Amino acid sequence: MKQQFQKIKLKNNEVTYYFEDTGKPKVLFIHGFNSDMNFCKPLWNNDYFDAVALDLPGNGMSETEDLITIELFQETVKEFVEKIELKNFIVFGHSLGAASAVYLSNHKEVKKTLLMAPYNPFLMTYKHEYIAYSLKNMKGSNVVEKSQNFFELATNTKEKFKFLLMSQILKTSYMENEIYHLFKENAGNYEVLAAKDDQVILPSTLLHLNRTLNVKIHWLSKGRHNPIKENANDVISFIRLYLHLIQ
Protein backbone atom coordinates (compact mmCIF):
# COMPACT_ATOMS: atom_id res chain seq x y z
CA MET A 1 0.00 0.00 0.00
CA LYS A 2 1.51 3.32 -1.05
CA GLN A 3 -1.21 5.87 -0.36
CA GLN A 4 -4.92 5.99 0.12
CA PHE A 5 -7.88 7.81 1.64
CA GLN A 6 -9.79 5.93 4.32
CA LYS A 7 -12.58 6.45 6.83
CA ILE A 8 -12.50 5.58 10.52
CA LYS A 9 -14.92 5.89 13.44
CA LEU A 10 -13.53 8.24 16.11
CA LYS A 11 -15.47 9.72 19.05
CA ASN A 12 -18.67 8.54 17.34
CA ASN A 13 -17.74 10.50 14.21
CA GLU A 14 -16.79 9.17 10.80
CA VAL A 15 -13.42 10.74 10.06
CA THR A 16 -11.66 10.78 6.69
CA TYR A 17 -7.90 10.49 6.60
CA TYR A 18 -5.00 10.19 4.18
CA PHE A 19 -2.25 7.65 4.74
CA GLU A 20 1.03 7.07 2.92
CA ASP A 21 2.89 3.84 3.60
CA THR A 22 6.07 3.48 1.59
CA GLY A 23 8.34 2.52 4.47
CA LYS A 24 9.64 6.04 5.09
CA PRO A 25 9.36 7.82 8.47
CA LYS A 26 5.81 8.92 9.26
CA VAL A 27 4.74 12.52 9.90
CA LEU A 28 1.21 13.20 11.18
CA PHE A 29 -0.18 16.55 10.02
CA ILE A 30 -2.96 18.33 11.95
CA HIS A 31 -4.78 21.19 10.23
CA GLY A 32 -6.03 24.46 11.71
CA PHE A 33 -9.36 26.25 12.15
CA ASN A 34 -11.99 25.71 9.43
CA SER A 35 -9.45 23.89 7.29
CA ASP A 36 -8.75 20.31 6.22
CA MET A 37 -6.00 17.83 5.40
CA ASN A 38 -5.29 19.54 2.08
CA PHE A 39 -3.30 22.28 3.84
CA CYS A 40 -0.31 19.92 3.64
CA LYS A 41 -1.02 18.44 0.20
CA PRO A 42 2.13 19.95 -1.40
CA LEU A 43 4.13 17.72 0.97
CA TRP A 44 2.46 14.48 -0.09
CA ASN A 45 4.54 11.96 -2.01
CA ASN A 46 7.86 13.57 -1.15
CA ASP A 47 11.13 11.63 -1.13
CA TYR A 48 11.84 11.81 2.60
CA PHE A 49 8.81 10.92 4.72
CA ASP A 50 5.30 9.47 4.55
CA ALA A 51 2.48 11.93 5.23
CA VAL A 52 -0.51 11.04 7.39
CA ALA A 53 -3.33 13.58 7.72
CA LEU A 54 -6.97 13.71 8.75
CA ASP A 55 -9.99 15.98 8.50
CA LEU A 56 -10.97 16.80 12.07
CA PRO A 57 -14.69 16.45 12.98
CA GLY A 58 -16.76 19.17 11.30
CA ASN A 59 -14.02 19.91 8.76
CA GLY A 60 -13.42 18.74 5.21
CA MET A 61 -14.97 15.33 4.64
CA SER A 62 -15.49 14.57 8.36
CA GLU A 63 -18.94 15.43 9.68
CA THR A 64 -20.08 15.62 13.29
CA GLU A 65 -23.18 16.29 15.35
CA ASP A 66 -21.03 16.97 18.43
CA LEU A 67 -20.25 20.39 19.85
CA ILE A 68 -17.01 21.33 18.11
CA THR A 69 -14.29 22.14 20.64
CA ILE A 70 -10.53 22.04 20.92
CA GLU A 71 -10.95 19.11 23.31
CA LEU A 72 -12.93 17.18 20.68
CA PHE A 73 -10.06 17.70 18.23
CA GLN A 74 -7.45 16.66 20.79
CA GLU A 75 -9.27 13.50 21.81
CA THR A 76 -9.99 12.63 18.18
CA VAL A 77 -6.32 12.87 17.22
CA LYS A 78 -5.26 10.77 20.20
CA GLU A 79 -7.82 8.07 19.41
CA PHE A 80 -6.80 8.18 15.73
CA VAL A 81 -3.16 7.46 16.58
CA GLU A 82 -4.13 4.58 18.82
CA LYS A 83 -6.70 3.02 16.47
CA ILE A 84 -4.46 2.94 13.42
CA GLU A 85 -1.52 1.97 15.66
CA LEU A 86 0.70 4.75 14.39
CA LYS A 87 4.15 4.28 15.87
CA ASN A 88 7.44 6.14 16.02
CA PHE A 89 6.35 9.33 14.29
CA ILE A 90 6.61 13.12 14.20
CA VAL A 91 3.50 15.24 14.76
CA PHE A 92 3.16 18.53 12.87
CA GLY A 93 0.41 20.97 13.89
CA HIS A 94 -0.57 24.06 11.91
CA SER A 95 -2.32 27.07 13.45
CA LEU A 96 -5.15 25.78 15.71
CA GLY A 97 -3.83 22.27 15.06
CA ALA A 98 -0.98 23.19 17.40
CA ALA A 99 -3.30 22.71 20.39
CA SER A 100 -3.85 19.08 19.37
CA ALA A 101 -0.21 18.54 18.45
CA VAL A 102 1.03 19.79 21.84
CA TYR A 103 -1.65 17.69 23.55
CA LEU A 104 -0.23 14.65 21.75
CA SER A 105 3.41 15.61 22.30
CA ASN A 106 3.97 13.42 25.37
CA HIS A 107 2.51 10.33 23.70
CA LYS A 108 5.03 7.48 23.88
CA GLU A 109 5.14 7.08 20.08
CA VAL A 110 5.71 10.78 19.30
CA LYS A 111 9.42 11.44 18.71
CA LYS A 112 9.12 15.18 18.01
CA THR A 113 6.39 17.81 17.88
CA LEU A 114 6.66 20.59 15.31
CA LEU A 115 4.29 23.57 15.21
CA MET A 116 3.86 25.84 12.20
CA ALA A 117 2.35 29.29 12.76
CA PRO A 118 0.77 27.99 15.97
CA TYR A 119 -2.26 29.23 17.80
CA ASN A 120 -0.76 30.08 21.16
CA PRO A 121 -1.68 31.51 24.58
CA PHE A 122 -0.44 35.02 23.80
CA LEU A 123 -2.67 35.99 20.88
CA MET A 124 -5.02 38.20 22.91
CA THR A 125 -2.04 39.84 24.63
CA TYR A 126 -1.45 41.54 21.28
CA LYS A 127 -5.06 42.26 20.32
CA HIS A 128 -4.32 45.97 19.92
CA GLU A 129 -1.57 45.12 17.45
CA TYR A 130 -4.04 42.97 15.50
CA ILE A 131 -6.56 45.82 15.42
CA ALA A 132 -3.92 48.34 14.36
CA TYR A 133 -2.74 46.04 11.60
CA SER A 134 -6.28 45.47 10.36
CA LEU A 135 -7.13 49.17 10.27
CA LYS A 136 -3.86 49.97 8.51
CA ASN A 137 -4.74 47.59 5.70
CA MET A 138 -8.31 48.77 5.19
CA LYS A 139 -9.01 50.98 2.19
CA GLY A 140 -11.45 53.88 2.06
CA SER A 141 -12.55 56.60 4.45
CA ASN A 142 -15.29 54.94 6.48
CA VAL A 143 -13.01 53.22 9.01
CA VAL A 144 -15.79 52.54 11.53
CA GLU A 145 -17.97 50.76 8.98
CA LYS A 146 -15.03 48.80 7.62
CA SER A 147 -13.84 47.78 11.07
CA GLN A 148 -17.32 46.43 11.82
CA ASN A 149 -17.20 44.46 8.59
CA PHE A 150 -13.77 43.14 9.52
CA PHE A 151 -15.13 42.05 12.92
CA GLU A 152 -17.98 40.23 11.19
CA LEU A 153 -15.49 38.49 8.92
CA ALA A 154 -13.56 37.33 11.97
CA THR A 155 -16.49 36.18 14.07
CA ASN A 156 -19.53 35.42 11.90
CA THR A 157 -18.20 32.08 10.83
CA LYS A 158 -20.25 28.95 10.28
CA GLU A 159 -22.70 28.32 13.10
CA LYS A 160 -21.08 25.01 13.96
CA PHE A 161 -17.82 26.80 14.84
CA LYS A 162 -19.38 29.55 17.01
CA PHE A 163 -18.60 27.97 20.39
CA LEU A 164 -15.10 26.98 19.30
CA LEU A 165 -14.35 30.50 18.13
CA MET A 166 -16.04 32.66 20.75
CA SER A 167 -15.68 30.50 23.88
CA GLN A 168 -12.23 29.09 23.19
CA ILE A 169 -10.11 30.52 20.35
CA LEU A 170 -10.86 34.18 21.14
CA LYS A 171 -11.59 33.79 24.86
CA THR A 172 -8.83 35.36 26.96
CA SER A 173 -9.55 33.27 30.04
CA TYR A 174 -9.43 30.04 28.01
CA MET A 175 -6.07 31.04 26.54
CA GLU A 176 -4.64 32.07 29.90
CA ASN A 177 -5.73 28.88 31.61
CA GLU A 178 -6.12 25.81 29.39
CA ILE A 179 -3.88 26.83 26.48
CA TYR A 180 -1.14 28.43 28.56
CA HIS A 181 -0.88 25.43 30.89
CA LEU A 182 -0.90 23.03 27.94
CA PHE A 183 1.98 24.87 26.28
CA LYS A 184 3.88 25.37 29.53
CA GLU A 185 3.65 21.76 30.71
CA ASN A 186 4.94 20.48 27.36
CA ALA A 187 7.36 23.31 26.53
CA GLY A 188 10.32 20.97 26.12
CA ASN A 189 8.51 18.79 23.60
CA TYR A 190 7.95 21.15 20.66
CA GLU A 191 9.61 23.66 18.35
CA VAL A 192 8.04 26.28 16.11
CA LEU A 193 8.34 27.12 12.43
CA ALA A 194 7.00 30.51 11.36
CA ALA A 195 7.13 33.20 8.69
CA LYS A 196 7.63 36.84 9.59
CA ASP A 197 4.91 37.92 7.13
CA ASP A 198 2.20 35.89 8.87
CA GLN A 199 -0.87 38.10 9.32
CA VAL A 200 -2.87 35.57 11.34
CA ILE A 201 -0.37 34.52 14.01
CA LEU A 202 1.68 37.68 14.44
CA PRO A 203 5.41 37.14 15.04
CA SER A 204 5.19 39.18 18.26
CA THR A 205 3.05 36.44 19.82
CA LEU A 206 5.70 33.84 18.99
CA LEU A 207 8.51 36.00 20.33
CA HIS A 208 6.49 36.20 23.55
CA LEU A 209 6.21 32.41 23.53
CA ASN A 210 9.98 32.22 23.14
CA ARG A 211 10.67 34.66 26.00
CA THR A 212 8.15 33.17 28.39
CA LEU A 213 8.52 29.42 27.81
CA ASN A 214 11.91 29.31 26.09
CA VAL A 215 10.43 27.71 22.99
CA LYS A 216 12.73 27.56 19.99
CA ILE A 217 11.47 29.47 16.95
CA HIS A 218 12.73 28.83 13.40
CA TRP A 219 12.00 31.68 10.97
CA LEU A 220 11.35 31.13 7.28
CA SER A 221 12.66 33.76 4.88
CA LYS A 222 9.33 33.93 3.06
CA GLY A 223 5.74 32.81 3.42
CA ARG A 224 2.62 33.77 5.33
CA HIS A 225 0.24 31.82 7.53
CA ASN A 226 0.62 28.56 5.63
CA PRO A 227 4.15 28.61 4.18
CA ILE A 228 3.59 25.14 2.73
CA LYS A 229 1.65 26.77 -0.12
CA GLU A 230 4.54 29.05 -1.13
CA ASN A 231 7.53 27.35 0.40
CA ALA A 232 6.99 23.58 0.48
CA ASN A 233 10.64 22.71 -0.09
CA ASP A 234 11.82 24.74 2.90
CA VAL A 235 9.16 23.12 5.10
CA ILE A 236 10.32 19.68 3.96
CA SER A 237 13.91 20.67 4.74
CA PHE A 238 12.83 21.74 8.23
CA ILE A 239 11.06 18.43 8.90
CA ARG A 240 14.06 16.50 7.60
CA LEU A 241 16.15 17.94 10.45
CA TYR A 242 14.20 15.69 12.84
CA LEU A 243 13.76 12.49 10.87
CA HIS A 244 16.83 11.00 12.52
CA LEU A 245 14.80 10.83 15.74
CA ILE A 246 12.67 8.11 14.15
CA GLN A 247 14.46 4.79 14.31
mmCIF file of C-alpha atoms in Angstrom:
data_model
loop_
_atom_site.group_PDB
_atom_site.id
_atom_site.type_symbol
_atom_site.label_atom_id
_atom_site.label_comp_id
_atom_site.label_asym_id
_atom_site.label_seq_id
_atom_site.Cartn_x
_atom_site.Cartn_y
_atom_site.Cartn_z
ATOM 1 C CA MET A 1 0.000 0.000 0.000
ATOM 2 C CA LYS A 2 1.512 3.324 -1.051
ATOM 3 C CA GLN A 3 -1.205 5.870 -0.359
ATOM 4 C CA GLN A 4 -4.922 5.989 0.122
ATOM 5 C CA PHE A 5 -7.875 7.811 1.645
ATOM 6 C CA GLN A 6 -9.794 5.931 4.316
ATOM 7 C CA LYS A 7 -12.581 6.446 6.828
ATOM 8 C CA ILE A 8 -12.505 5.577 10.515
ATOM 9 C CA LYS A 9 -14.924 5.893 13.436
ATOM 10 C CA LEU A 10 -13.526 8.240 16.113
ATOM 11 C CA LYS A 11 -15.472 9.719 19.046
ATOM 12 C CA ASN A 12 -18.673 8.536 17.338
ATOM 13 C CA ASN A 13 -17.744 10.496 14.214
ATOM 14 C CA GLU A 14 -16.789 9.174 10.800
ATOM 15 C CA VAL A 15 -13.418 10.739 10.061
ATOM 16 C CA THR A 16 -11.662 10.780 6.692
ATOM 17 C CA TYR A 17 -7.899 10.489 6.600
ATOM 18 C CA TYR A 18 -5.004 10.195 4.179
ATOM 19 C CA PHE A 19 -2.246 7.651 4.740
ATOM 20 C CA GLU A 20 1.026 7.066 2.917
ATOM 21 C CA ASP A 21 2.889 3.845 3.604
ATOM 22 C CA THR A 22 6.072 3.478 1.594
ATOM 23 C CA GLY A 23 8.343 2.517 4.466
ATOM 24 C CA LYS A 24 9.636 6.037 5.094
ATOM 25 C CA PRO A 25 9.360 7.816 8.471
ATOM 26 C CA LYS A 26 5.813 8.918 9.264
ATOM 27 C CA VAL A 27 4.743 12.525 9.898
ATOM 28 C CA LEU A 28 1.213 13.197 11.183
ATOM 29 C CA PHE A 29 -0.178 16.555 10.017
ATOM 30 C CA ILE A 30 -2.958 18.331 11.950
ATOM 31 C CA HIS A 31 -4.780 21.191 10.234
ATOM 32 C CA GLY A 32 -6.035 24.463 11.707
ATOM 33 C CA PHE A 33 -9.357 26.254 12.149
ATOM 34 C CA ASN A 34 -11.995 25.709 9.434
ATOM 35 C CA SER A 35 -9.446 23.887 7.295
ATOM 36 C CA ASP A 36 -8.755 20.305 6.222
ATOM 37 C CA MET A 37 -6.005 17.835 5.402
ATOM 38 C CA ASN A 38 -5.289 19.540 2.079
ATOM 39 C CA PHE A 39 -3.303 22.275 3.837
ATOM 40 C CA CYS A 40 -0.311 19.918 3.644
ATOM 41 C CA LYS A 41 -1.019 18.437 0.198
ATOM 42 C CA PRO A 42 2.132 19.952 -1.396
ATOM 43 C CA LEU A 43 4.130 17.723 0.974
ATOM 44 C CA TRP A 44 2.458 14.484 -0.090
ATOM 45 C CA ASN A 45 4.537 11.962 -2.015
ATOM 46 C CA ASN A 46 7.859 13.565 -1.149
ATOM 47 C CA ASP A 47 11.127 11.627 -1.128
ATOM 48 C CA TYR A 48 11.841 11.811 2.597
ATOM 49 C CA PHE A 49 8.806 10.916 4.719
ATOM 50 C CA ASP A 50 5.299 9.470 4.555
ATOM 51 C CA ALA A 51 2.485 11.934 5.225
ATOM 52 C CA VAL A 52 -0.507 11.039 7.388
ATOM 53 C CA ALA A 53 -3.332 13.582 7.717
ATOM 54 C CA LEU A 54 -6.968 13.709 8.752
ATOM 55 C CA ASP A 55 -9.995 15.983 8.496
ATOM 56 C CA LEU A 56 -10.968 16.800 12.070
ATOM 57 C CA PRO A 57 -14.686 16.453 12.980
ATOM 58 C CA GLY A 58 -16.755 19.173 11.297
ATOM 59 C CA ASN A 59 -14.020 19.913 8.761
ATOM 60 C CA GLY A 60 -13.421 18.745 5.207
ATOM 61 C CA MET A 61 -14.972 15.332 4.644
ATOM 62 C CA SER A 62 -15.486 14.571 8.365
ATOM 63 C CA GLU A 63 -18.935 15.425 9.683
ATOM 64 C CA THR A 64 -20.082 15.616 13.290
ATOM 65 C CA GLU A 65 -23.177 16.295 15.355
ATOM 66 C CA ASP A 66 -21.034 16.970 18.430
ATOM 67 C CA LEU A 67 -20.253 20.386 19.846
ATOM 68 C CA ILE A 68 -17.006 21.329 18.111
ATOM 69 C CA THR A 69 -14.295 22.137 20.641
ATOM 70 C CA ILE A 70 -10.532 22.040 20.921
ATOM 71 C CA GLU A 71 -10.951 19.115 23.312
ATOM 72 C CA LEU A 72 -12.931 17.185 20.677
ATOM 73 C CA PHE A 73 -10.063 17.695 18.228
ATOM 74 C CA GLN A 74 -7.452 16.663 20.789
ATOM 75 C CA GLU A 75 -9.266 13.503 21.810
ATOM 76 C CA THR A 76 -9.990 12.629 18.184
ATOM 77 C CA VAL A 77 -6.319 12.872 17.218
ATOM 78 C CA LYS A 78 -5.256 10.766 20.199
ATOM 79 C CA GLU A 79 -7.817 8.067 19.407
ATOM 80 C CA PHE A 80 -6.798 8.181 15.730
ATOM 81 C CA VAL A 81 -3.156 7.465 16.579
ATOM 82 C CA GLU A 82 -4.133 4.581 18.823
ATOM 83 C CA LYS A 83 -6.702 3.024 16.475
ATOM 84 C CA ILE A 84 -4.459 2.945 13.417
ATOM 85 C CA GLU A 85 -1.523 1.965 15.660
ATOM 86 C CA LEU A 86 0.698 4.751 14.393
ATOM 87 C CA LYS A 87 4.151 4.284 15.868
ATOM 88 C CA ASN A 88 7.439 6.135 16.023
ATOM 89 C CA PHE A 89 6.346 9.333 14.290
ATOM 90 C CA ILE A 90 6.613 13.124 14.199
ATOM 91 C CA VAL A 91 3.500 15.244 14.763
ATOM 92 C CA PHE A 92 3.161 18.530 12.872
ATOM 93 C CA GLY A 93 0.410 20.965 13.892
ATOM 94 C CA HIS A 94 -0.566 24.063 11.913
ATOM 95 C CA SER A 95 -2.324 27.068 13.451
ATOM 96 C CA LEU A 96 -5.145 25.782 15.711
ATOM 97 C CA GLY A 97 -3.828 22.274 15.058
ATOM 98 C CA ALA A 98 -0.981 23.192 17.399
ATOM 99 C CA ALA A 99 -3.302 22.707 20.391
ATOM 100 C CA SER A 100 -3.850 19.083 19.367
ATOM 101 C CA ALA A 101 -0.206 18.538 18.453
ATOM 102 C CA VAL A 102 1.032 19.789 21.839
ATOM 103 C CA TYR A 103 -1.650 17.687 23.553
ATOM 104 C CA LEU A 104 -0.231 14.650 21.754
ATOM 105 C CA SER A 105 3.405 15.609 22.302
ATOM 106 C CA ASN A 106 3.968 13.424 25.368
ATOM 107 C CA HIS A 107 2.513 10.327 23.700
ATOM 108 C CA LYS A 108 5.029 7.484 23.875
ATOM 109 C CA GLU A 109 5.143 7.077 20.077
ATOM 110 C CA VAL A 110 5.715 10.778 19.301
ATOM 111 C CA LYS A 111 9.418 11.438 18.711
ATOM 112 C CA LYS A 112 9.120 15.177 18.011
ATOM 113 C CA THR A 113 6.395 17.811 17.876
ATOM 114 C CA LEU A 114 6.656 20.594 15.313
ATOM 115 C CA LEU A 115 4.294 23.565 15.211
ATOM 116 C CA MET A 116 3.860 25.837 12.201
ATOM 117 C CA ALA A 117 2.351 29.290 12.763
ATOM 118 C CA PRO A 118 0.769 27.991 15.975
ATOM 119 C CA TYR A 119 -2.264 29.230 17.799
ATOM 120 C CA ASN A 120 -0.764 30.081 21.165
ATOM 121 C CA PRO A 121 -1.678 31.511 24.585
ATOM 122 C CA PHE A 122 -0.440 35.018 23.803
ATOM 123 C CA LEU A 123 -2.673 35.990 20.876
ATOM 124 C CA MET A 124 -5.015 38.196 22.915
ATOM 125 C CA THR A 125 -2.044 39.844 24.631
ATOM 126 C CA TYR A 126 -1.448 41.539 21.278
ATOM 127 C CA LYS A 127 -5.060 42.255 20.324
ATOM 128 C CA HIS A 128 -4.316 45.971 19.920
ATOM 129 C CA GLU A 129 -1.570 45.118 17.446
ATOM 130 C CA TYR A 130 -4.039 42.975 15.499
ATOM 131 C CA ILE A 131 -6.562 45.816 15.418
ATOM 132 C CA ALA A 132 -3.918 48.343 14.355
ATOM 133 C CA TYR A 133 -2.740 46.037 11.599
ATOM 134 C CA SER A 134 -6.284 45.472 10.357
ATOM 135 C CA LEU A 135 -7.131 49.167 10.266
ATOM 136 C CA LYS A 136 -3.865 49.975 8.512
ATOM 137 C CA ASN A 137 -4.739 47.587 5.701
ATOM 138 C CA MET A 138 -8.308 48.773 5.187
ATOM 139 C CA LYS A 139 -9.012 50.982 2.190
ATOM 140 C CA GLY A 140 -11.447 53.879 2.059
ATOM 141 C CA SER A 141 -12.545 56.596 4.452
ATOM 142 C CA ASN A 142 -15.287 54.936 6.485
ATOM 143 C CA VAL A 143 -13.009 53.217 9.007
ATOM 144 C CA VAL A 144 -15.787 52.541 11.526
ATOM 145 C CA GLU A 145 -17.966 50.762 8.979
ATOM 146 C CA LYS A 146 -15.032 48.796 7.617
ATOM 147 C CA SER A 147 -13.835 47.775 11.072
ATOM 148 C CA GLN A 148 -17.318 46.427 11.819
ATOM 149 C CA ASN A 149 -17.204 44.464 8.595
ATOM 150 C CA PHE A 150 -13.772 43.138 9.518
ATOM 151 C CA PHE A 151 -15.131 42.047 12.917
ATOM 152 C CA GLU A 152 -17.977 40.230 11.186
ATOM 153 C CA LEU A 153 -15.493 38.492 8.920
ATOM 154 C CA ALA A 154 -13.560 37.330 11.967
ATOM 155 C CA THR A 155 -16.492 36.180 14.069
ATOM 156 C CA ASN A 156 -19.535 35.421 11.899
ATOM 157 C CA THR A 157 -18.202 32.075 10.827
ATOM 158 C CA LYS A 158 -20.248 28.946 10.280
ATOM 159 C CA GLU A 159 -22.697 28.324 13.099
ATOM 160 C CA LYS A 160 -21.082 25.009 13.959
ATOM 161 C CA PHE A 161 -17.824 26.803 14.844
ATOM 162 C CA LYS A 162 -19.381 29.551 17.007
ATOM 163 C CA PHE A 163 -18.604 27.968 20.388
ATOM 164 C CA LEU A 164 -15.097 26.984 19.302
ATOM 165 C CA LEU A 165 -14.350 30.504 18.131
ATOM 166 C CA MET A 166 -16.040 32.665 20.749
ATOM 167 C CA SER A 167 -15.679 30.497 23.879
ATOM 168 C CA GLN A 168 -12.227 29.092 23.195
ATOM 169 C CA ILE A 169 -10.107 30.518 20.349
ATOM 170 C CA LEU A 170 -10.858 34.179 21.135
ATOM 171 C CA LYS A 171 -11.585 33.786 24.856
ATOM 172 C CA THR A 172 -8.829 35.359 26.956
ATOM 173 C CA SER A 173 -9.554 33.271 30.044
ATOM 174 C CA TYR A 174 -9.427 30.042 28.013
ATOM 175 C CA MET A 175 -6.074 31.037 26.536
ATOM 176 C CA GLU A 176 -4.636 32.072 29.897
ATOM 177 C CA ASN A 177 -5.728 28.877 31.609
ATOM 178 C CA GLU A 178 -6.115 25.814 29.393
ATOM 179 C CA ILE A 179 -3.878 26.828 26.479
ATOM 180 C CA TYR A 180 -1.136 28.435 28.563
ATOM 181 C CA HIS A 181 -0.882 25.429 30.886
ATOM 182 C CA LEU A 182 -0.896 23.034 27.940
ATOM 183 C CA PHE A 183 1.975 24.875 26.278
ATOM 184 C CA LYS A 184 3.880 25.371 29.535
ATOM 185 C CA GLU A 185 3.651 21.756 30.714
ATOM 186 C CA ASN A 186 4.936 20.480 27.359
ATOM 187 C CA ALA A 187 7.359 23.305 26.527
ATOM 188 C CA GLY A 188 10.321 20.974 26.124
ATOM 189 C CA ASN A 189 8.507 18.793 23.597
ATOM 190 C CA TYR A 190 7.948 21.148 20.663
ATOM 191 C CA GLU A 191 9.615 23.662 18.354
ATOM 192 C CA VAL A 192 8.043 26.283 16.110
ATOM 193 C CA LEU A 193 8.340 27.124 12.426
ATOM 194 C CA ALA A 194 7.002 30.510 11.357
ATOM 195 C CA ALA A 195 7.127 33.198 8.691
ATOM 196 C CA LYS A 196 7.628 36.842 9.587
ATOM 197 C CA ASP A 197 4.913 37.922 7.130
ATOM 198 C CA ASP A 198 2.201 35.890 8.868
ATOM 199 C CA GLN A 199 -0.866 38.099 9.316
ATOM 200 C CA VAL A 200 -2.865 35.569 11.337
ATOM 201 C CA ILE A 201 -0.373 34.517 14.005
ATOM 202 C CA LEU A 202 1.675 37.677 14.441
ATOM 203 C CA PRO A 203 5.413 37.144 15.040
ATOM 204 C CA SER A 204 5.187 39.183 18.255
ATOM 205 C CA THR A 205 3.055 36.441 19.824
ATOM 206 C CA LEU A 206 5.702 33.842 18.989
ATOM 207 C CA LEU A 207 8.512 36.003 20.329
ATOM 208 C CA HIS A 208 6.492 36.198 23.550
ATOM 209 C CA LEU A 209 6.214 32.406 23.535
ATOM 210 C CA ASN A 210 9.985 32.219 23.137
ATOM 211 C CA ARG A 211 10.667 34.656 26.003
ATOM 212 C CA THR A 212 8.146 33.170 28.395
ATOM 213 C CA LEU A 213 8.517 29.423 27.808
ATOM 214 C CA ASN A 214 11.914 29.311 26.092
ATOM 215 C CA VAL A 215 10.427 27.708 22.993
ATOM 216 C CA LYS A 216 12.729 27.559 19.986
ATOM 217 C CA ILE A 217 11.467 29.473 16.945
ATOM 218 C CA HIS A 218 12.731 28.832 13.400
ATOM 219 C CA TRP A 219 11.996 31.683 10.974
ATOM 220 C CA LEU A 220 11.355 31.135 7.284
ATOM 221 C CA SER A 221 12.661 33.758 4.881
ATOM 222 C CA LYS A 222 9.328 33.930 3.056
ATOM 223 C CA GLY A 223 5.739 32.813 3.417
ATOM 224 C CA ARG A 224 2.620 33.774 5.327
ATOM 225 C CA HIS A 225 0.236 31.825 7.531
ATOM 226 C CA ASN A 226 0.623 28.559 5.634
ATOM 227 C CA PRO A 227 4.149 28.612 4.184
ATOM 228 C CA ILE A 228 3.586 25.144 2.726
ATOM 229 C CA LYS A 229 1.651 26.773 -0.123
ATOM 230 C CA GLU A 230 4.538 29.048 -1.127
ATOM 231 C CA ASN A 231 7.531 27.350 0.404
ATOM 232 C CA ALA A 232 6.994 23.584 0.480
ATOM 233 C CA ASN A 233 10.640 22.708 -0.092
ATOM 234 C CA ASP A 234 11.816 24.735 2.898
ATOM 235 C CA VAL A 235 9.156 23.125 5.102
ATOM 236 C CA ILE A 236 10.317 19.679 3.958
ATOM 237 C CA SER A 237 13.912 20.668 4.738
ATOM 238 C CA PHE A 238 12.834 21.738 8.231
ATOM 239 C CA ILE A 239 11.063 18.431 8.895
ATOM 240 C CA ARG A 240 14.061 16.497 7.598
ATOM 241 C CA LEU A 241 16.148 17.939 10.455
ATOM 242 C CA TYR A 242 14.196 15.690 12.844
ATOM 243 C CA LEU A 243 13.760 12.486 10.866
ATOM 244 C CA HIS A 244 16.832 11.004 12.516
ATOM 245 C CA LEU A 245 14.799 10.832 15.744
ATOM 246 C CA ILE A 246 12.667 8.114 14.146
ATOM 247 C CA GLN A 247 14.461 4.793 14.315
#
